[in-house]
Short mmCIF file of C-alpha atoms in Angstrom, two decimals:
data_model
loop_
_atom_site.label_atom_id
_atom_site.label_comp_id
_atom_site.label_asym_id
_atom_site.label_seq_id
_atom_site.Cartn_x
_atom_site.Cartn_y
_atom_site.Cartn_z
CA UNK A 1 -30.26 -89.28 -9.91
CA UNK A 2 -30.84 -87.31 -12.95
CA UNK A 3 -30.57 -84.00 -11.14
CA UNK A 4 -27.29 -85.01 -9.44
CA UNK A 5 -25.66 -85.90 -12.74
CA UNK A 6 -26.81 -82.67 -14.22
CA UNK A 7 -25.13 -80.72 -11.25
CA UNK A 8 -21.93 -82.56 -11.83
CA UNK A 9 -21.93 -81.73 -15.34
CA UNK A 10 -22.70 -78.01 -14.70
CA UNK A 11 -19.75 -77.91 -12.39
CA UNK A 12 -17.45 -79.52 -15.01
CA UNK A 13 -18.55 -77.12 -17.64
CA UNK A 14 -18.11 -74.14 -15.22
CA UNK A 15 -14.49 -75.04 -14.43
CA UNK A 16 -13.80 -75.51 -18.10
CA UNK A 17 -15.11 -72.16 -19.04
CA UNK A 18 -13.02 -70.45 -16.25
CA UNK A 19 -9.95 -72.30 -17.55
CA UNK A 20 -10.74 -71.19 -21.04
CA UNK A 21 -11.07 -67.63 -19.94
CA UNK A 22 -7.67 -67.67 -18.35
CA UNK A 23 -6.07 -68.97 -21.53
CA UNK A 24 -7.81 -66.29 -23.70
CA UNK A 25 -7.76 -63.02 -21.47
CA UNK A 26 -4.86 -63.54 -19.12
CA UNK A 27 -4.87 -64.47 -15.35
CA UNK A 28 -8.24 -64.24 -13.50
CA UNK A 29 -8.55 -61.17 -11.23
CA UNK A 30 -10.90 -61.06 -8.19
CA UNK A 31 -12.10 -57.75 -6.95
CA UNK A 32 -12.96 -57.21 -3.32
CA UNK A 33 -13.92 -54.15 -1.10
CA UNK A 34 -11.91 -53.18 1.90
CA UNK A 35 -13.30 -52.51 5.27
CA UNK A 36 -13.68 -48.74 4.48
CA UNK A 37 -15.20 -49.20 1.06
CA UNK A 38 -11.80 -48.88 -0.78
CA UNK A 39 -11.45 -51.02 -3.96
CA UNK A 40 -8.57 -53.46 -3.98
CA UNK A 41 -7.78 -55.94 -6.79
CA UNK A 42 -5.62 -58.95 -6.34
CA UNK A 43 -4.42 -61.82 -8.62
CA UNK A 44 -5.89 -65.24 -8.22
CA UNK A 45 -3.72 -67.55 -6.04
CA UNK A 46 -3.54 -69.89 -9.09
CA UNK A 47 -2.22 -67.13 -11.43
CA UNK A 48 0.56 -65.87 -9.20
CA UNK A 49 2.57 -67.14 -6.20
CA UNK A 50 1.43 -65.76 -2.73
CA UNK A 51 3.50 -63.13 -1.29
CA UNK A 52 5.69 -63.63 1.82
CA UNK A 53 3.52 -63.17 4.96
CA UNK A 54 0.22 -63.31 3.04
CA UNK A 55 -2.27 -66.12 4.17
CA UNK A 56 -2.05 -69.31 2.08
CA UNK A 57 -5.14 -70.34 0.41
CA UNK A 58 -6.88 -73.32 2.26
CA UNK A 59 -8.68 -76.13 0.91
CA UNK A 60 -12.35 -76.19 1.30
CA UNK A 61 -12.49 -78.73 3.92
CA UNK A 62 -9.65 -77.48 6.00
CA UNK A 63 -9.71 -74.94 8.90
CA UNK A 64 -8.17 -71.59 8.09
CA UNK A 65 -5.80 -70.02 10.58
CA UNK A 66 -6.67 -66.58 12.02
CA UNK A 67 -4.20 -63.85 10.80
CA UNK A 68 -1.78 -62.59 13.44
CA UNK A 69 0.25 -59.78 12.04
CA UNK A 70 -0.98 -56.35 10.81
CA UNK A 71 0.29 -57.15 7.39
CA UNK A 72 -1.84 -60.36 7.30
CA UNK A 73 -4.83 -58.48 8.61
CA UNK A 74 -4.51 -55.85 5.86
CA UNK A 75 -4.14 -58.50 3.25
CA UNK A 76 -7.32 -60.30 4.30
CA UNK A 77 -9.70 -57.46 5.26
CA UNK A 78 -8.13 -54.35 3.66
CA UNK A 79 -6.99 -51.05 5.22
CA UNK A 80 -9.30 -49.24 7.55
CA UNK A 81 -8.62 -45.86 5.86
CA UNK A 82 -6.75 -45.34 2.64
CA UNK A 83 -3.39 -43.85 3.05
CA UNK A 84 -2.05 -42.88 -0.32
CA UNK A 85 1.16 -41.38 0.99
CA UNK A 86 1.99 -44.43 3.15
CA UNK A 87 1.22 -46.75 0.28
CA UNK A 88 3.60 -45.18 -2.23
CA UNK A 89 6.28 -44.19 0.37
CA UNK A 90 8.76 -46.61 1.61
CA UNK A 91 10.64 -46.62 4.96
CA UNK A 92 13.53 -44.73 3.60
CA UNK A 93 11.57 -42.42 1.24
CA UNK A 94 11.82 -38.64 1.73
CA UNK A 95 8.85 -36.83 3.21
CA UNK A 96 7.32 -33.78 1.72
CA UNK A 97 8.29 -30.46 3.47
CA UNK A 98 6.05 -29.32 6.38
CA UNK A 99 5.14 -32.97 7.31
CA UNK A 100 6.32 -34.68 10.48
CA UNK A 101 6.31 -38.52 11.05
CA UNK A 102 3.12 -39.93 12.82
CA UNK A 103 3.33 -39.49 16.54
CA UNK A 104 6.06 -36.96 16.43
CA UNK A 105 5.74 -33.69 18.35
CA UNK A 106 8.36 -31.53 16.74
CA UNK A 107 7.65 -27.68 16.14
CA UNK A 108 9.04 -25.95 13.04
CA UNK A 109 11.90 -23.51 13.81
CA UNK A 110 10.10 -20.29 12.71
CA UNK A 111 6.89 -21.16 14.89
CA UNK A 112 9.10 -22.05 17.72
CA UNK A 113 10.96 -18.78 17.61
CA UNK A 114 7.78 -16.74 17.43
CA UNK A 115 6.38 -18.61 20.41
CA UNK A 116 9.54 -17.76 22.37
CA UNK A 117 9.64 -13.99 21.32
CA UNK A 118 5.92 -13.37 21.75
CA UNK A 119 6.15 -12.53 25.53
CA UNK A 120 8.89 -9.99 24.66
CA UNK A 121 7.12 -8.44 21.64
CA UNK A 122 3.77 -7.76 23.33
CA UNK A 123 5.02 -5.14 25.81
CA UNK A 124 7.04 -3.53 23.03
CA UNK A 125 4.16 -3.25 20.59
CA UNK A 126 1.67 -1.95 23.28
CA UNK A 127 4.15 0.54 24.76
CA UNK A 128 4.06 4.21 23.76
CA UNK A 129 0.71 4.07 22.16
CA UNK A 130 -1.26 7.34 22.92
CA UNK A 131 -4.02 6.90 25.38
CA UNK A 132 -7.22 8.72 24.51
CA UNK A 133 -10.13 9.71 26.74
CA UNK A 134 -13.41 11.12 25.51
CA UNK A 135 -15.54 13.32 27.86
CA UNK A 136 -18.61 15.43 27.51
CA UNK A 137 -18.05 18.97 28.88
CA UNK A 138 -20.14 22.11 29.37
CA UNK A 139 -18.92 25.22 27.57
CA UNK A 140 -19.12 28.74 29.31
CA UNK A 141 -22.29 29.53 27.29
CA UNK A 142 -23.96 26.39 28.75
CA UNK A 143 -23.80 24.18 25.67
CA UNK A 144 -22.41 20.55 25.81
CA UNK A 145 -19.74 19.32 23.45
CA UNK A 146 -17.40 16.38 23.33
CA UNK A 147 -13.70 16.79 24.23
CA UNK A 148 -10.90 14.45 23.23
CA UNK A 149 -7.81 14.09 25.46
CA UNK A 150 -4.68 12.20 24.48
CA UNK A 151 -1.49 11.46 26.39
CA UNK A 152 1.72 10.08 25.01
CA UNK A 153 4.08 9.18 27.87
CA UNK A 154 7.00 8.33 25.51
CA UNK A 155 6.82 11.73 23.71
CA UNK A 156 5.91 13.32 27.16
CA UNK A 157 3.00 15.25 25.62
CA UNK A 158 -0.66 15.87 25.98
CA UNK A 159 -3.16 17.03 23.42
CA UNK A 160 -6.78 18.24 23.76
CA UNK A 161 -9.35 18.87 21.13
CA UNK A 162 -12.87 20.23 21.11
CA UNK A 163 -15.38 21.75 18.65
CA UNK A 164 -17.29 24.86 19.47
CA UNK A 165 -20.97 25.24 18.56
CA UNK A 166 -20.18 27.61 15.63
CA UNK A 167 -17.96 24.96 14.12
CA UNK A 168 -14.54 26.15 15.21
CA UNK A 169 -12.15 23.41 16.00
CA UNK A 170 -9.85 24.24 18.92
CA UNK A 171 -6.77 22.15 20.01
CA UNK A 172 -4.27 22.48 22.65
CA UNK A 173 -0.83 20.65 22.75
CA UNK A 174 1.52 20.56 25.72
CA UNK A 175 5.05 19.45 25.03
CA UNK A 176 6.81 18.79 28.36
CA UNK A 177 10.15 18.11 26.94
CA UNK A 178 10.51 21.42 25.23
CA UNK A 179 8.38 23.56 27.49
CA UNK A 180 6.11 24.48 24.76
CA UNK A 181 2.32 24.66 24.57
CA UNK A 182 0.49 25.25 21.21
CA UNK A 183 -2.92 26.57 20.66
CA UNK A 184 -4.57 26.13 17.25
CA UNK A 185 -7.98 27.38 16.09
CA UNK A 186 -9.49 26.34 12.69
CA UNK A 187 -12.21 28.96 12.06
CA UNK A 188 -14.68 28.43 9.50
CA UNK A 189 -14.59 31.14 6.82
CA UNK A 190 -17.45 33.43 5.58
CA UNK A 191 -17.72 32.63 1.79
CA UNK A 192 -20.05 35.49 1.24
CA UNK A 193 -17.41 38.00 2.58
CA UNK A 194 -14.65 36.53 0.22
CA UNK A 195 -12.99 34.39 2.85
CA UNK A 196 -11.67 30.87 2.25
CA UNK A 197 -13.27 27.69 3.54
CA UNK A 198 -11.40 28.00 6.85
CA UNK A 199 -8.86 30.09 8.59
CA UNK A 200 -6.01 28.59 10.90
CA UNK A 201 -4.33 30.35 13.64
CA UNK A 202 -1.48 29.02 15.84
CA UNK A 203 -0.29 30.55 19.15
CA UNK A 204 2.90 29.18 20.79
CA UNK A 205 3.76 30.13 24.49
CA UNK A 206 5.88 28.77 27.19
CA UNK A 207 4.57 25.82 29.20
CA UNK A 208 4.89 26.02 32.89
CA UNK A 209 4.95 22.83 34.95
CA UNK A 210 1.89 23.61 37.30
CA UNK A 211 -0.56 24.36 34.28
CA UNK A 212 -1.55 20.74 33.67
CA UNK A 213 -1.07 17.30 35.03
CA UNK A 214 1.97 15.18 33.70
CA UNK A 215 1.36 13.00 30.68
CA UNK A 216 1.90 9.77 32.84
CA UNK A 217 -1.00 10.80 34.96
CA UNK A 218 -3.24 11.74 32.02
CA UNK A 219 -2.56 8.46 30.35
CA UNK A 220 -4.04 6.66 33.35
CA UNK A 221 -7.27 8.77 33.54
CA UNK A 222 -10.50 6.72 33.33
CA UNK A 223 -14.20 7.65 33.78
CA UNK A 224 -16.91 5.40 35.28
CA UNK A 225 -19.74 7.11 33.39
CA UNK A 226 -18.90 8.34 29.83
CA UNK A 227 -22.27 9.90 29.40
CA UNK A 228 -21.89 12.34 32.41
CA UNK A 229 -21.38 15.99 31.57
CA UNK A 230 -18.22 17.38 33.22
CA UNK A 231 -18.06 20.95 34.46
CA UNK A 232 -14.74 22.45 35.68
CA UNK A 233 -14.32 22.68 39.37
CA UNK A 234 -12.09 25.83 39.20
CA UNK A 235 -12.37 28.71 36.70
CA UNK A 236 -8.89 30.41 36.34
CA UNK A 237 -8.48 33.91 35.42
CA UNK A 238 -8.32 35.37 31.85
CA UNK A 239 -4.83 35.52 30.41
CA UNK A 240 -4.22 38.35 27.88
CA UNK A 241 -1.28 37.76 25.50
CA UNK A 242 0.31 40.19 23.12
CA UNK A 243 1.87 38.14 20.29
CA UNK A 244 4.59 40.24 18.68
CA UNK A 245 6.85 37.55 17.11
CA UNK A 246 6.20 35.20 14.20
CA UNK A 247 7.55 31.60 14.10
CA UNK A 248 9.23 30.34 10.94
CA UNK A 249 7.27 27.23 10.00
CA UNK A 250 10.13 25.72 8.05
CA UNK A 251 12.33 25.96 11.20
CA UNK A 252 9.48 25.14 13.70
CA UNK A 253 10.59 21.63 14.33
CA UNK A 254 13.67 23.06 16.40
CA UNK A 255 11.15 24.64 18.73
CA UNK A 256 8.94 21.64 19.17
CA UNK A 257 8.54 18.36 16.97
CA UNK A 258 4.68 18.83 17.31
CA UNK A 259 4.57 22.26 15.64
CA UNK A 260 4.96 21.06 12.06
CA UNK A 261 2.04 18.64 12.47
CA UNK A 262 -0.24 20.80 14.58
CA UNK A 263 0.35 24.16 12.57
CA UNK A 264 0.50 22.67 9.08
CA UNK A 265 -2.55 24.59 7.98
CA UNK A 266 -1.32 27.86 9.59
CA UNK A 267 2.05 28.23 7.89
CA UNK A 268 1.79 32.06 7.78
CA UNK A 269 -0.07 32.61 11.06
CA UNK A 270 2.07 31.18 13.84
CA UNK A 271 2.55 33.74 16.66
CA UNK A 272 4.54 33.86 19.95
CA UNK A 273 5.90 36.46 22.42
CA UNK A 274 9.18 38.21 22.92
CA UNK A 275 9.57 37.10 26.58
CA UNK A 276 8.94 33.46 25.66
CA UNK A 277 11.57 33.59 22.85
CA UNK A 278 14.15 34.84 25.34
CA UNK A 279 13.63 31.77 27.54
CA UNK A 280 13.68 29.31 24.63
CA UNK A 281 16.94 30.83 23.19
CA UNK A 282 18.45 30.41 26.64
CA UNK A 283 17.52 26.82 26.38
CA UNK A 284 19.49 26.34 23.12
CA UNK A 285 16.87 27.04 20.49
CA UNK A 286 18.23 28.75 17.35
CA UNK A 287 17.03 32.32 16.93
CA UNK A 288 16.45 31.75 13.30
CA UNK A 289 13.22 30.04 14.14
CA UNK A 290 11.65 33.50 15.06
CA UNK A 291 10.92 36.64 13.11
CA UNK A 292 9.88 40.14 14.44
CA UNK A 293 6.53 41.55 13.43
CA UNK A 294 5.78 45.10 12.65
CA UNK A 295 5.03 47.10 15.83
CA UNK A 296 3.01 50.21 16.44
CA UNK A 297 4.90 53.40 16.88
CA UNK A 298 4.16 57.02 17.64
CA UNK A 299 4.57 57.96 14.04
CA UNK A 300 2.43 55.03 12.70
CA UNK A 301 0.13 53.70 15.19
CA UNK A 302 -1.72 50.30 14.40
CA UNK A 303 -5.43 50.46 15.16
CA UNK A 304 -7.56 47.56 16.17
CA UNK A 305 -9.18 45.73 13.26
CA UNK A 306 -12.52 46.46 14.70
CA UNK A 307 -11.87 50.16 14.00
CA UNK A 308 -10.70 49.73 10.47
CA UNK A 309 -13.16 49.98 7.67
CA UNK A 310 -10.85 49.17 4.71
CA UNK A 311 -10.32 45.42 4.53
CA UNK A 312 -6.93 45.82 2.80
CA UNK A 313 -5.21 47.78 5.58
CA UNK A 314 -3.15 46.13 8.33
CA UNK A 315 -4.43 46.18 12.04
CA UNK A 316 -4.17 44.48 15.26
CA UNK A 317 -6.44 41.50 15.50
CA UNK A 318 -7.89 39.98 18.71
CA UNK A 319 -8.99 36.34 19.09
CA UNK A 320 -10.23 34.66 22.27
CA UNK A 321 -10.47 30.92 23.05
CA UNK A 322 -11.40 28.91 26.05
CA UNK A 323 -10.35 25.49 27.49
CA UNK A 324 -13.64 24.55 28.94
CA UNK A 325 -12.39 21.45 30.88
CA UNK A 326 -8.96 19.96 31.39
CA UNK A 327 -7.17 18.29 34.35
CA UNK A 328 -5.00 20.92 35.77
CA UNK A 329 -3.86 19.45 39.22
CA UNK A 330 -3.56 16.08 40.99
CA UNK A 331 -5.39 15.45 44.28
CA UNK A 332 -3.58 13.89 47.11
CA UNK A 333 -5.28 12.11 50.01
CA UNK A 334 -4.10 11.14 53.46
CA UNK A 335 -4.67 7.73 55.17
CA UNK A 336 -3.79 6.25 58.51
CA UNK A 337 -2.37 3.27 56.77
CA UNK A 338 0.07 5.27 54.70
CA UNK A 339 2.66 7.67 56.15
CA UNK A 340 2.89 9.81 52.88
CA UNK A 341 0.00 11.26 50.89
CA UNK A 342 -1.01 9.39 47.82
CA UNK A 343 -2.72 10.37 44.40
CA UNK A 344 -6.46 9.97 44.66
CA UNK A 345 -7.90 11.90 41.76
CA UNK A 346 -7.66 15.07 39.73
CA UNK A 347 -8.86 18.65 39.90
CA UNK A 348 -10.41 20.12 36.67
CA UNK A 349 -10.10 23.66 35.56
CA UNK A 350 -11.42 26.12 32.92
CA UNK A 351 -9.28 28.83 31.49
CA UNK A 352 -9.83 31.63 28.94
CA UNK A 353 -7.22 33.22 26.66
CA UNK A 354 -7.07 36.37 24.62
CA UNK A 355 -4.58 36.89 21.96
CA UNK A 356 -3.63 40.21 20.19
CA UNK A 357 -1.58 39.83 16.95
CA UNK A 358 -0.68 41.71 13.83
CA UNK A 359 -2.53 40.99 10.48
CA UNK A 360 -1.37 42.50 7.14
CA UNK A 361 -5.08 42.84 6.01
CA UNK A 362 -8.32 43.49 7.87
CA UNK A 363 -9.68 40.73 5.67
CA UNK A 364 -7.97 38.05 7.86
CA UNK A 365 -9.75 39.23 11.03
CA UNK A 366 -13.47 39.64 10.13
CA UNK A 367 -14.59 38.16 13.46
CA UNK A 368 -13.22 41.08 15.42
CA UNK A 369 -16.06 43.53 15.03
CA UNK A 370 -16.13 45.17 18.40
CA UNK A 371 -13.85 48.18 19.02
#
């Protein structure tokens, strides 16, 4: 009996202390944890009236109703995941830029435009890019070097570049639109003989259509074995050219748009021939592009540089270069299934060139030692 009375007294004193706390510190607050661990505080049902839709507090002995609406479930158990934007934003509130409503599938205008234009932009970005092919070739002296071939079908041009064993860089450019071919040689200088670090020479001649395959065919060339050493199938004869005309570098773009880029290091050493100049002038090239060079005469013959001892005297210099491997022709095959022949490969050639040209000083032609 005594213990029962004491329990009732303790309950009375507990209720009294809670009431006293409400009077002194304000309404009692109960803290609960949501289902996801979020902390939520709500006022006691005695301190504030229940909100509309919230579950009414039930007496200890009565049976509580199960919540039916989502609002009632959140009020009882808390939100499954905290949603700060949803808690602060009402139904008519403005959304931050770049956000879309839940379940929406709209695409921003800029992204949609990019997706629509992408199929059209890809061919344009890839078109016109020069195609490059690197092959290993055998030089006439038996040594092996790497050769780079590039084809630009938009500019209708082909370029070839290789390095000789002595360090000389040889390049060849074919401009099909202007019927021009450009040879360039960057020759390492002999510093002990007073030469500069390198010397550049450019030789410009007319391009004939049967000399090399078209740029469209060159752009499609592929090789199965990149490590294979290529050797020309046909060795074409030596071509000896007498270069008696100089090309004005400042006006060289009128002859070919590639000349200013290829011959940038050889501003004062760009040579061509009189017979080629006649052809280009007939095609509409301005004659101001070309300048005549001094010629040998009976009164003042110009000796070969190999026969001149004084390095300050003018002479006729000779320089030779070789294209060790290049696609010179297309191969055509016949088949029973086709009425007309079809392209089935290329034929490779090797060709040597020899150029004779005027130099104002023997110092500019130190490699020409033989008479």
